[in-house]
C-alpha cells in the first residue's frame, strides 16, 4: 500500500457501539487483511451500517478499539472512501458525472486550487476504468442506479483510496447492473485495494468476496463464504426466514418452523 506498511486494513477488538442508550453492536472483534474483499451480512437493524459508520469515525465506540489502515477511525484521510446508502445522497443536485469524480481530487489538493486539466484527464481515466467514460457529461441524476454507484467508485479511484467501504451498493439494481458493479469491485481487489461492502444479496458472496462477517447485534460467524453460509449460521443470523444454499450454489429463502 502506497505510503503505509500495513498488513491489516481493519482491526476491530471487543467493539460495543450504539445510539443514545440503545446498544446496536456488542463485543465485535474482526480483522480484514489489506488487498482482500469482505462482505457484511445480517438482518435489518443487525448493525451492518453501524459498523461502517464506526470505521469512518461517525460513531464513537462505547467499548473496545478500532484501527483503520493502522490509524484511529477518522484519521485515514483520502486513503479511505465511504459510499453510504443511495437514499442518503441527493441525486437531484445539478452536477455532471465527471464533476462528481473530480471531487476525489479535492481530497489531495488545497481548497483554493481548482482542478486543472490534469485532474480532468485523471477523472476521465477513472470513469473509463469503471466503464462510464461515455456518460461523463450527463447529470448524475440522469444515470441509472448502477451507473451512479460506479461514478462514486470512480471518485474513490481519483482520490487513490486504498480502502473502500460500500453500504448496500446493490440495493435497487437489476441483475445486469449488479454484475457490472461486482465486476468493478473485483477489479479494485486485483489492484490491491481493500473492499468492504454490506449486502443483502447472498448469491454474490461465493464468487466475489474472500470473507463474510455475519452480524445480528453481535458476531454470529465470520470466515470464508463456504463457512459463513452454512444453514445453521444463516438460521442464527436471519431467524425464521432463512436463506438456504442449494446444491447449485444459489441462495433461496424459506421459512423455518420449529
PDB file of C-alpha atoms in Angstrom:
ATOM      1  CA  UNK A   1       0.000   0.000   0.000  1.00  0.00           C
ATOM      2  CA  UNK A   2       1.422   3.329  -1.060  1.00  0.00           C
ATOM      3  CA  UNK A   3       2.983   5.131   1.851  1.00  0.00           C
ATOM      4  CA  UNK A   4       1.734   2.724   4.507  1.00  0.00           C
ATOM      5  CA  UNK A   5       3.262  -0.545   5.667  1.00  0.00           C
ATOM      6  CA  UNK A   6       0.026  -2.050   6.908  1.00  0.00           C
ATOM      7  CA  UNK A   7      -0.945  -5.700   6.558  1.00  0.00           C
ATOM      8  CA  UNK A   8      -4.295  -5.411   8.279  1.00  0.00           C
ATOM      9  CA  UNK A   9      -6.591  -2.728   6.885  1.00  0.00           C
ATOM     10  CA  UNK A  10      -9.308  -3.035   9.522  1.00  0.00           C
ATOM     11  CA  UNK A  11      -8.864  -4.283  13.073  1.00  0.00           C
ATOM     12  CA  UNK A  12     -11.817  -4.271  15.467  1.00  0.00           C
ATOM     13  CA  UNK A  13     -11.416  -5.531  19.023  1.00  0.00           C
ATOM     14  CA  UNK A  14     -14.243  -6.040  21.522  1.00  0.00           C
ATOM     15  CA  UNK A  15     -16.288  -3.240  19.961  1.00  0.00           C
ATOM     16  CA  UNK A  16     -19.537  -2.113  21.538  1.00  0.00           C
ATOM     17  CA  UNK A  17     -21.354   0.801  19.892  1.00  0.00           C
ATOM     18  CA  UNK A  18     -24.848   2.277  19.775  1.00  0.00           C
ATOM     19  CA  UNK A  19     -27.043   5.347  19.599  1.00  0.00           C
ATOM     20  CA  UNK A  20     -28.040   7.226  22.751  1.00  0.00           C
ATOM     21  CA  UNK A  21     -28.959   4.493  25.258  1.00  0.00           C
ATOM     22  CA  UNK A  22     -29.500   1.732  22.676  1.00  0.00           C
ATOM     23  CA  UNK A  23     -26.715  -0.787  22.075  1.00  0.00           C
ATOM     24  CA  UNK A  24     -26.571  -1.854  18.400  1.00  0.00           C
ATOM     25  CA  UNK A  25     -23.360  -3.885  18.328  1.00  0.00           C
ATOM     26  CA  UNK A  26     -21.811  -5.697  21.254  1.00  0.00           C
ATOM     27  CA  UNK A  27     -18.344  -7.234  21.675  1.00  0.00           C
ATOM     28  CA  UNK A  28     -17.458  -7.357  17.966  1.00  0.00           C
ATOM     29  CA  UNK A  29     -13.946  -8.480  17.002  1.00  0.00           C
ATOM     30  CA  UNK A  30     -12.992  -8.622  13.320  1.00  0.00           C
ATOM     31  CA  UNK A  31      -9.988  -8.155  11.056  1.00  0.00           C
ATOM     32  CA  UNK A  32      -9.733  -7.545   7.307  1.00  0.00           C
ATOM     33  CA  UNK A  33      -6.356  -8.047   5.588  1.00  0.00           C
ATOM     34  CA  UNK A  34      -5.330  -5.466   3.026  1.00  0.00           C
ATOM     35  CA  UNK A  35      -5.976  -6.371  -0.594  1.00  0.00           C
ATOM     36  CA  UNK A  36      -9.000  -8.552   0.164  1.00  0.00           C
ATOM     37  CA  UNK A  37     -12.764  -8.169  -0.117  1.00  0.00           C
ATOM     38  CA  UNK A  38     -15.139  -8.649   2.806  1.00  0.00           C
ATOM     39  CA  UNK A  39     -18.930  -8.726   2.901  1.00  0.00           C
ATOM     40  CA  UNK A  40     -21.077  -7.919   5.933  1.00  0.00           C
ATOM     41  CA  UNK A  41     -24.476  -9.618   6.083  1.00  0.00           C
ATOM     42  CA  UNK A  42     -27.316  -9.654   8.571  1.00  0.00           C
ATOM     43  CA  UNK A  43     -30.936  -8.629   9.080  1.00  0.00           C
ATOM     44  CA  UNK A  44     -32.158  -5.058   9.027  1.00  0.00           C
ATOM     45  CA  UNK A  45     -31.124  -3.458  12.304  1.00  0.00           C
ATOM     46  CA  UNK A  46     -28.399  -6.048  12.827  1.00  0.00           C
ATOM     47  CA  UNK A  47     -25.614  -3.460  12.900  1.00  0.00           C
ATOM     48  CA  UNK A  48     -24.140  -3.552   9.396  1.00  0.00           C
ATOM     49  CA  UNK A  49     -24.357   0.173   8.673  1.00  0.00           C
ATOM     50  CA  UNK A  50     -23.459   0.981  12.270  1.00  0.00           C
ATOM     51  CA  UNK A  51     -20.182  -0.902  11.886  1.00  0.00           C
ATOM     52  CA  UNK A  52     -19.269   1.007   8.715  1.00  0.00           C
ATOM     53  CA  UNK A  53     -20.106   4.327  10.334  1.00  0.00           C
ATOM     54  CA  UNK A  54     -17.842   3.403  13.240  1.00  0.00           C
ATOM     55  CA  UNK A  55     -14.999   2.584  10.862  1.00  0.00           C
ATOM     56  CA  UNK A  56     -15.190   6.030   9.256  1.00  0.00           C
ATOM     57  CA  UNK A  57     -15.373   7.781  12.614  1.00  0.00           C
ATOM     58  CA  UNK A  58     -19.009   8.915  12.514  1.00  0.00           C
ATOM     59  CA  UNK A  59     -19.788   6.910  15.660  1.00  0.00           C
ATOM     60  CA  UNK A  60     -17.571   6.553  18.719  1.00  0.00           C
ATOM     61  CA  UNK A  61     -17.136   3.149  20.355  1.00  0.00           C
ATOM     62  CA  UNK A  62     -18.624   2.759  23.794  1.00  0.00           C
ATOM     63  CA  UNK A  63     -16.112  -0.001  24.430  1.00  0.00           C
ATOM     64  CA  UNK A  64     -13.281  -1.606  22.507  1.00  0.00           C
ATOM     65  CA  UNK A  65     -10.805  -0.378  19.911  1.00  0.00           C
ATOM     66  CA  UNK A  66     -10.867   0.191  16.155  1.00  0.00           C
ATOM     67  CA  UNK A  67      -7.937   0.698  13.802  1.00  0.00           C
ATOM     68  CA  UNK A  68      -8.392   1.573  10.145  1.00  0.00           C
ATOM     69  CA  UNK A  69      -5.309   1.465   7.923  1.00  0.00           C
ATOM     70  CA  UNK A  70      -3.288   1.401  11.116  1.00  0.00           C
ATOM     71  CA  UNK A  71      -4.911   4.573  12.456  1.00  0.00           C
ATOM     72  CA  UNK A  72      -7.850   5.557  14.649  1.00  0.00           C
ATOM     73  CA  UNK A  73     -11.185   5.978  12.852  1.00  0.00           C
ATOM     74  CA  UNK A  74     -11.482   9.284  11.032  1.00  0.00           C
ATOM     75  CA  UNK A  75      -7.738   9.684  10.541  1.00  0.00           C
ATOM     76  CA  UNK A  76      -7.220   7.677   7.345  1.00  0.00           C
ATOM     77  CA  UNK A  77      -7.813  10.747   5.155  1.00  0.00           C
ATOM     78  CA  UNK A  78      -8.087  10.180   1.399  1.00  0.00           C
ATOM     79  CA  UNK A  79      -6.866   6.589   1.767  1.00  0.00           C
ATOM     80  CA  UNK A  80     -10.412   5.732   2.861  1.00  0.00           C
ATOM     81  CA  UNK A  81     -13.546   6.172   0.743  1.00  0.00           C
ATOM     82  CA  UNK A  82     -17.048   5.644   2.146  1.00  0.00           C
ATOM     83  CA  UNK A  83     -20.091   5.205  -0.090  1.00  0.00           C
ATOM     84  CA  UNK A  84     -23.253   5.432   2.042  1.00  0.00           C
ATOM     85  CA  UNK A  85     -26.631   4.038   1.043  1.00  0.00           C
ATOM     86  CA  UNK A  86     -28.125   5.698  -2.030  1.00  0.00           C
ATOM     87  CA  UNK A  87     -31.061   7.095  -0.076  1.00  0.00           C
ATOM     88  CA  UNK A  88     -28.656   9.345   1.851  1.00  0.00           C
ATOM     89  CA  UNK A  89     -27.340  11.051  -1.315  1.00  0.00           C
ATOM     90  CA  UNK A  90     -29.034  13.965  -3.111  1.00  0.00           C
ATOM     91  CA  UNK A  91     -29.070  12.657  -6.665  1.00  0.00           C
ATOM     92  CA  UNK A  92     -31.068  15.686  -7.879  1.00  0.00           C
ATOM     93  CA  UNK A  93     -28.186  18.103  -7.289  1.00  0.00           C
ATOM     94  CA  UNK A  94     -27.310  19.614 -10.712  1.00  0.00           C
ATOM     95  CA  UNK A  95     -23.846  18.227 -11.295  1.00  0.00           C
ATOM     96  CA  UNK A  96     -22.258  16.187 -14.069  1.00  0.00           C
ATOM     97  CA  UNK A  97     -20.856  12.727 -13.538  1.00  0.00           C
ATOM     98  CA  UNK A  98     -17.312  13.939 -14.236  1.00  0.00           C
ATOM     99  CA  UNK A  99     -17.726  16.725 -11.657  1.00  0.00           C
ATOM    100  CA  UNK A 100     -18.646  14.152  -9.019  1.00  0.00           C
ATOM    101  CA  UNK A 101     -15.482  12.232  -9.861  1.00  0.00           C
ATOM    102  CA  UNK A 102     -13.405  15.421  -9.710  1.00  0.00           C
ATOM    103  CA  UNK A 103     -14.380  15.748  -6.052  1.00  0.00           C
ATOM    104  CA  UNK A 104     -11.880  12.958  -5.477  1.00  0.00           C
ATOM    105  CA  UNK A 105      -9.066  15.316  -6.495  1.00  0.00           C
ATOM    106  CA  UNK A 106     -10.074  17.793  -3.784  1.00  0.00           C
ATOM    107  CA  UNK A 107      -9.014  15.312  -1.105  1.00  0.00           C
ATOM    108  CA  UNK A 108      -5.380  15.774  -2.147  1.00  0.00           C
ATOM    109  CA  UNK A 109      -5.242  19.422  -3.283  1.00  0.00           C
ATOM    110  CA  UNK A 110      -5.594  22.738  -1.398  1.00  0.00           C
ATOM    111  CA  UNK A 111      -9.149  24.072  -1.280  1.00  0.00           C
ATOM    112  CA  UNK A 112      -8.164  27.268  -3.110  1.00  0.00           C
ATOM    113  CA  UNK A 113      -6.747  25.428  -6.140  1.00  0.00           C
ATOM    114  CA  UNK A 114      -9.465  24.414  -8.633  1.00  0.00           C
ATOM    115  CA  UNK A 115      -8.995  21.144 -10.526  1.00  0.00           C
ATOM    116  CA  UNK A 116      -6.948  21.655 -13.686  1.00  0.00           C
ATOM    117  CA  UNK A 117      -6.544  19.802 -16.958  1.00  0.00           C
ATOM    118  CA  UNK A 118      -4.535  17.039 -15.344  1.00  0.00           C
ATOM    119  CA  UNK A 119      -7.261  16.402 -12.778  1.00  0.00           C
ATOM    120  CA  UNK A 120      -9.917  16.367 -15.503  1.00  0.00           C
ATOM    121  CA  UNK A 121      -7.890  13.862 -17.520  1.00  0.00           C
ATOM    122  CA  UNK A 122      -7.469  11.703 -14.412  1.00  0.00           C
ATOM    123  CA  UNK A 123     -11.218  11.893 -13.740  1.00  0.00           C
ATOM    124  CA  UNK A 124     -11.950  10.740 -17.279  1.00  0.00           C
ATOM    125  CA  UNK A 125      -9.457   7.895 -16.852  1.00  0.00           C
ATOM    126  CA  UNK A 126     -11.233   6.856 -13.639  1.00  0.00           C
ATOM    127  CA  UNK A 127     -14.585   6.863 -15.437  1.00  0.00           C
ATOM    128  CA  UNK A 128     -13.038   4.755 -18.176  1.00  0.00           C
ATOM    129  CA  UNK A 129     -11.910   2.216 -15.573  1.00  0.00           C
ATOM    130  CA  UNK A 130     -15.476   1.838 -14.308  1.00  0.00           C
ATOM    131  CA  UNK A 131     -16.812   1.694 -17.904  1.00  0.00           C
ATOM    132  CA  UNK A 132     -18.568   5.061 -17.794  1.00  0.00           C
ATOM    133  CA  UNK A 133     -16.458   7.470 -19.862  1.00  0.00           C
ATOM    134  CA  UNK A 134     -19.322   7.915 -22.329  1.00  0.00           C
ATOM    135  CA  UNK A 135     -21.551   9.230 -19.529  1.00  0.00           C
ATOM    136  CA  UNK A 136     -19.109  11.847 -18.223  1.00  0.00           C
ATOM    137  CA  UNK A 137     -21.142  14.911 -19.240  1.00  0.00           C
ATOM    138  CA  UNK A 138     -24.530  13.588 -18.145  1.00  0.00           C
ATOM    139  CA  UNK A 139     -26.149  14.887 -14.932  1.00  0.00           C
ATOM    140  CA  UNK A 140     -25.661  12.439 -12.086  1.00  0.00           C
ATOM    141  CA  UNK A 141     -29.434  12.353 -11.554  1.00  0.00           C
ATOM    142  CA  UNK A 142     -29.968  11.103 -15.114  1.00  0.00           C
ATOM    143  CA  UNK A 143     -27.867   7.991 -14.591  1.00  0.00           C
ATOM    144  CA  UNK A 144     -29.149   4.602 -13.541  1.00  0.00           C
ATOM    145  CA  UNK A 145     -28.601   3.326 -10.010  1.00  0.00           C
ATOM    146  CA  UNK A 146     -25.736   1.094 -11.049  1.00  0.00           C
ATOM    147  CA  UNK A 147     -24.074   3.885 -13.002  1.00  0.00           C
ATOM    148  CA  UNK A 148     -24.306   6.223 -10.017  1.00  0.00           C
ATOM    149  CA  UNK A 149     -22.548   3.679  -7.819  1.00  0.00           C
ATOM    150  CA  UNK A 150     -19.769   3.323 -10.371  1.00  0.00           C
ATOM    151  CA  UNK A 151     -19.370   7.107 -10.571  1.00  0.00           C
ATOM    152  CA  UNK A 152     -18.804   7.160  -6.810  1.00  0.00           C
ATOM    153  CA  UNK A 153     -16.257   4.367  -7.160  1.00  0.00           C
ATOM    154  CA  UNK A 154     -14.501   6.405  -9.866  1.00  0.00           C
ATOM    155  CA  UNK A 155     -14.336   9.294  -7.377  1.00  0.00           C
ATOM    156  CA  UNK A 156     -12.699   6.936  -4.865  1.00  0.00           C
ATOM    157  CA  UNK A 157     -10.192   5.912  -7.536  1.00  0.00           C
ATOM    158  CA  UNK A 158      -9.289   9.524  -8.249  1.00  0.00           C
ATOM    159  CA  UNK A 159      -8.565  10.162  -4.583  1.00  0.00           C
ATOM    160  CA  UNK A 160      -6.492   6.939  -4.645  1.00  0.00           C
ATOM    161  CA  UNK A 161      -8.423   5.354  -1.798  1.00  0.00           C
ATOM    162  CA  UNK A 162      -6.891   2.084  -0.639  1.00  0.00           C
ATOM    163  CA  UNK A 163      -9.899   1.046   1.479  1.00  0.00           C
ATOM    164  CA  UNK A 164     -13.385   1.403   0.008  1.00  0.00           C
ATOM    165  CA  UNK A 165     -16.482   0.911   2.178  1.00  0.00           C
ATOM    166  CA  UNK A 166     -19.849   0.461   0.463  1.00  0.00           C
ATOM    167  CA  UNK A 167     -23.186   0.350   2.282  1.00  0.00           C
ATOM    168  CA  UNK A 168     -25.718  -1.741   0.345  1.00  0.00           C
ATOM    169  CA  UNK A 169     -24.346  -0.703  -3.075  1.00  0.00           C
ATOM    170  CA  UNK A 170     -26.527  -3.166  -4.998  1.00  0.00           C
ATOM    171  CA  UNK A 171     -29.873  -2.141  -3.494  1.00  0.00           C
ATOM    172  CA  UNK A 172     -32.421  -1.463  -6.239  1.00  0.00           C
ATOM    173  CA  UNK A 173     -30.161  -2.610  -9.058  1.00  0.00           C
ATOM    174  CA  UNK A 174     -31.303  -5.123 -11.644  1.00  0.00           C
ATOM    175  CA  UNK A 175     -29.245  -8.240 -12.291  1.00  0.00           C
ATOM    176  CA  UNK A 176     -27.065  -6.824 -15.138  1.00  0.00           C
ATOM    177  CA  UNK A 177     -26.270  -3.683 -13.121  1.00  0.00           C
ATOM    178  CA  UNK A 178     -25.341  -5.806 -10.088  1.00  0.00           C
ATOM    179  CA  UNK A 179     -22.972  -7.888 -12.199  1.00  0.00           C
ATOM    180  CA  UNK A 180     -21.332  -4.759 -13.631  1.00  0.00           C
ATOM    181  CA  UNK A 181     -20.854  -3.343 -10.141  1.00  0.00           C
ATOM    182  CA  UNK A 182     -19.404  -6.597  -8.793  1.00  0.00           C
ATOM    183  CA  UNK A 183     -17.010  -6.790 -11.749  1.00  0.00           C
ATOM    184  CA  UNK A 184     -15.727  -3.321 -10.845  1.00  0.00           C
ATOM    185  CA  UNK A 185     -15.259  -4.387  -7.211  1.00  0.00           C
ATOM    186  CA  UNK A 186     -13.295  -7.406  -8.420  1.00  0.00           C
ATOM    187  CA  UNK A 187     -11.073  -5.052 -10.434  1.00  0.00           C
ATOM    188  CA  UNK A 188     -10.404  -2.955  -7.325  1.00  0.00           C
ATOM    189  CA  UNK A 189      -9.264  -6.007  -5.394  1.00  0.00           C
ATOM    190  CA  UNK A 190      -6.992  -7.101  -8.231  1.00  0.00           C
ATOM    191  CA  UNK A 191      -5.337  -3.674  -7.989  1.00  0.00           C
ATOM    192  CA  UNK A 192      -4.533  -4.390  -4.335  1.00  0.00           C
ATOM    193  CA  UNK A 193      -7.287  -2.230  -2.835  1.00  0.00           C
ATOM    194  CA  UNK A 194      -9.445  -3.450   0.031  1.00  0.00           C
ATOM    195  CA  UNK A 195     -13.212  -3.576  -0.436  1.00  0.00           C
ATOM    196  CA  UNK A 196     -15.802  -3.947   2.335  1.00  0.00           C
ATOM    197  CA  UNK A 197     -19.496  -3.998   1.450  1.00  0.00           C
ATOM    198  CA  UNK A 198     -22.717  -4.626   3.314  1.00  0.00           C
ATOM    199  CA  UNK A 199     -25.170  -6.603   1.223  1.00  0.00           C
ATOM    200  CA  UNK A 200     -28.481  -8.427   1.179  1.00  0.00           C
ATOM    201  CA  UNK A 201     -27.511 -10.326  -1.983  1.00  0.00           C
ATOM    202  CA  UNK A 202     -26.089 -13.559  -0.629  1.00  0.00           C
ATOM    203  CA  UNK A 203     -25.744 -15.045  -4.111  1.00  0.00           C
ATOM    204  CA  UNK A 204     -22.744 -12.824  -4.839  1.00  0.00           C
ATOM    205  CA  UNK A 205     -20.716 -13.865  -1.803  1.00  0.00           C
ATOM    206  CA  UNK A 206     -19.017 -17.032  -3.004  1.00  0.00           C
ATOM    207  CA  UNK A 207     -17.773 -15.597  -6.296  1.00  0.00           C
ATOM    208  CA  UNK A 208     -16.868 -12.059  -5.282  1.00  0.00           C
ATOM    209  CA  UNK A 209     -15.819 -11.920  -1.611  1.00  0.00           C
ATOM    210  CA  UNK A 210     -12.980 -13.524   0.303  1.00  0.00           C
ATOM    211  CA  UNK A 211     -14.602 -13.373   3.727  1.00  0.00           C
ATOM    212  CA  UNK A 212     -18.045 -12.799   5.227  1.00  0.00           C
ATOM    213  CA  UNK A 213     -18.960 -11.260   8.586  1.00  0.00           C
ATOM    214  CA  UNK A 214     -22.405 -12.279   9.878  1.00  0.00           C
ATOM    215  CA  UNK A 215     -23.944  -9.778  12.297  1.00  0.00           C
ATOM    216  CA  UNK A 216     -27.068  -9.847  14.411  1.00  0.00           C
ATOM    217  CA  UNK A 217     -26.177  -7.328  17.078  1.00  0.00           C
ATOM    218  CA  UNK A 218     -23.016  -9.341  17.635  1.00  0.00           C
ATOM    219  CA  UNK A 219     -20.806 -11.619  15.582  1.00  0.00           C
ATOM    220  CA  UNK A 220     -22.662 -14.810  14.701  1.00  0.00           C
ATOM    221  CA  UNK A 221     -19.893 -16.139  12.477  1.00  0.00           C
ATOM    222  CA  UNK A 222     -17.086 -14.983  10.224  1.00  0.00           C
ATOM    223  CA  UNK A 223     -14.872 -16.649   7.679  1.00  0.00           C
ATOM    224  CA  UNK A 224     -14.839 -17.724   4.029  1.00  0.00           C
ATOM    225  CA  UNK A 225     -18.245 -17.759   2.298  1.00  0.00           C
ATOM    226  CA  UNK A 226     -18.445 -21.555   2.380  1.00  0.00           C
ATOM    227  CA  UNK A 227     -18.210 -21.434   6.172  1.00  0.00           C
ATOM    228  CA  UNK A 228     -20.430 -18.400   6.738  1.00  0.00           C
ATOM    229  CA  UNK A 229     -23.236 -19.687   4.520  1.00  0.00           C
ATOM    230  CA  UNK A 230     -23.787 -22.911   6.425  1.00  0.00           C
ATOM    231  CA  UNK A 231     -27.505 -23.360   7.207  1.00  0.00           C
ATOM    232  CA  UNK A 232     -27.025 -23.270  10.975  1.00  0.00           C
ATOM    233  CA  UNK A 233     -25.215 -19.934  10.720  1.00  0.00           C
ATOM    234  CA  UNK A 234     -27.808 -18.426   8.395  1.00  0.00           C
ATOM    235  CA  UNK A 235     -30.614 -19.517  10.694  1.00  0.00           C
ATOM    236  CA  UNK A 236     -28.874 -17.872  13.645  1.00  0.00           C
ATOM    237  CA  UNK A 237     -28.452 -14.663  11.634  1.00  0.00           C
ATOM    238  CA  UNK A 238     -31.815 -14.385   9.902  1.00  0.00           C
ATOM    239  CA  UNK A 239     -34.166 -16.264  12.210  1.00  0.00           C
ATOM    240  CA  UNK A 240     -37.278 -17.853  10.756  1.00  0.00           C
ATOM    241  CA  UNK A 241     -36.754 -16.600   7.195  1.00  0.00           C
ATOM    242  CA  UNK A 242     -33.577 -18.491   6.486  1.00  0.00           C
ATOM    243  CA  UNK A 243     -31.554 -18.166   3.275  1.00  0.00           C
ATOM    244  CA  UNK A 244     -30.721 -21.710   2.126  1.00  0.00           C
ATOM    245  CA  UNK A 245     -27.809 -22.547  -0.168  1.00  0.00           C
ATOM    246  CA  UNK A 246     -28.946 -25.006  -2.825  1.00  0.00           C
ATOM    247  CA  UNK A 247     -26.855 -27.718  -4.464  1.00  0.00           C
ATOM    248  CA  UNK A 248     -26.285 -25.339  -7.385  1.00  0.00           C
ATOM    249  CA  UNK A 249     -24.811 -22.738  -5.049  1.00  0.00           C
ATOM    250  CA  UNK A 250     -27.769 -20.368  -5.199  1.00  0.00           C
ATOM    251  CA  UNK A 251     -29.488 -18.908  -2.157  1.00  0.00           C
ATOM    252  CA  UNK A 252     -33.229 -19.199  -1.641  1.00  0.00           C
ATOM    253  CA  UNK A 253     -35.402 -18.108   1.281  1.00  0.00           C
ATOM    254  CA  UNK A 254     -37.549 -20.488   3.241  1.00  0.00           C
ATOM    255  CA  UNK A 255     -39.495 -20.120   6.470  1.00  0.00           C
ATOM    256  CA  UNK A 256     -38.043 -22.168   9.290  1.00  0.00           C
ATOM    257  CA  UNK A 257     -40.650 -23.653  11.631  1.00  0.00           C
ATOM    258  CA  UNK A 258     -39.611 -25.177  14.927  1.00  0.00           C
TER     259      UNK A 258
END
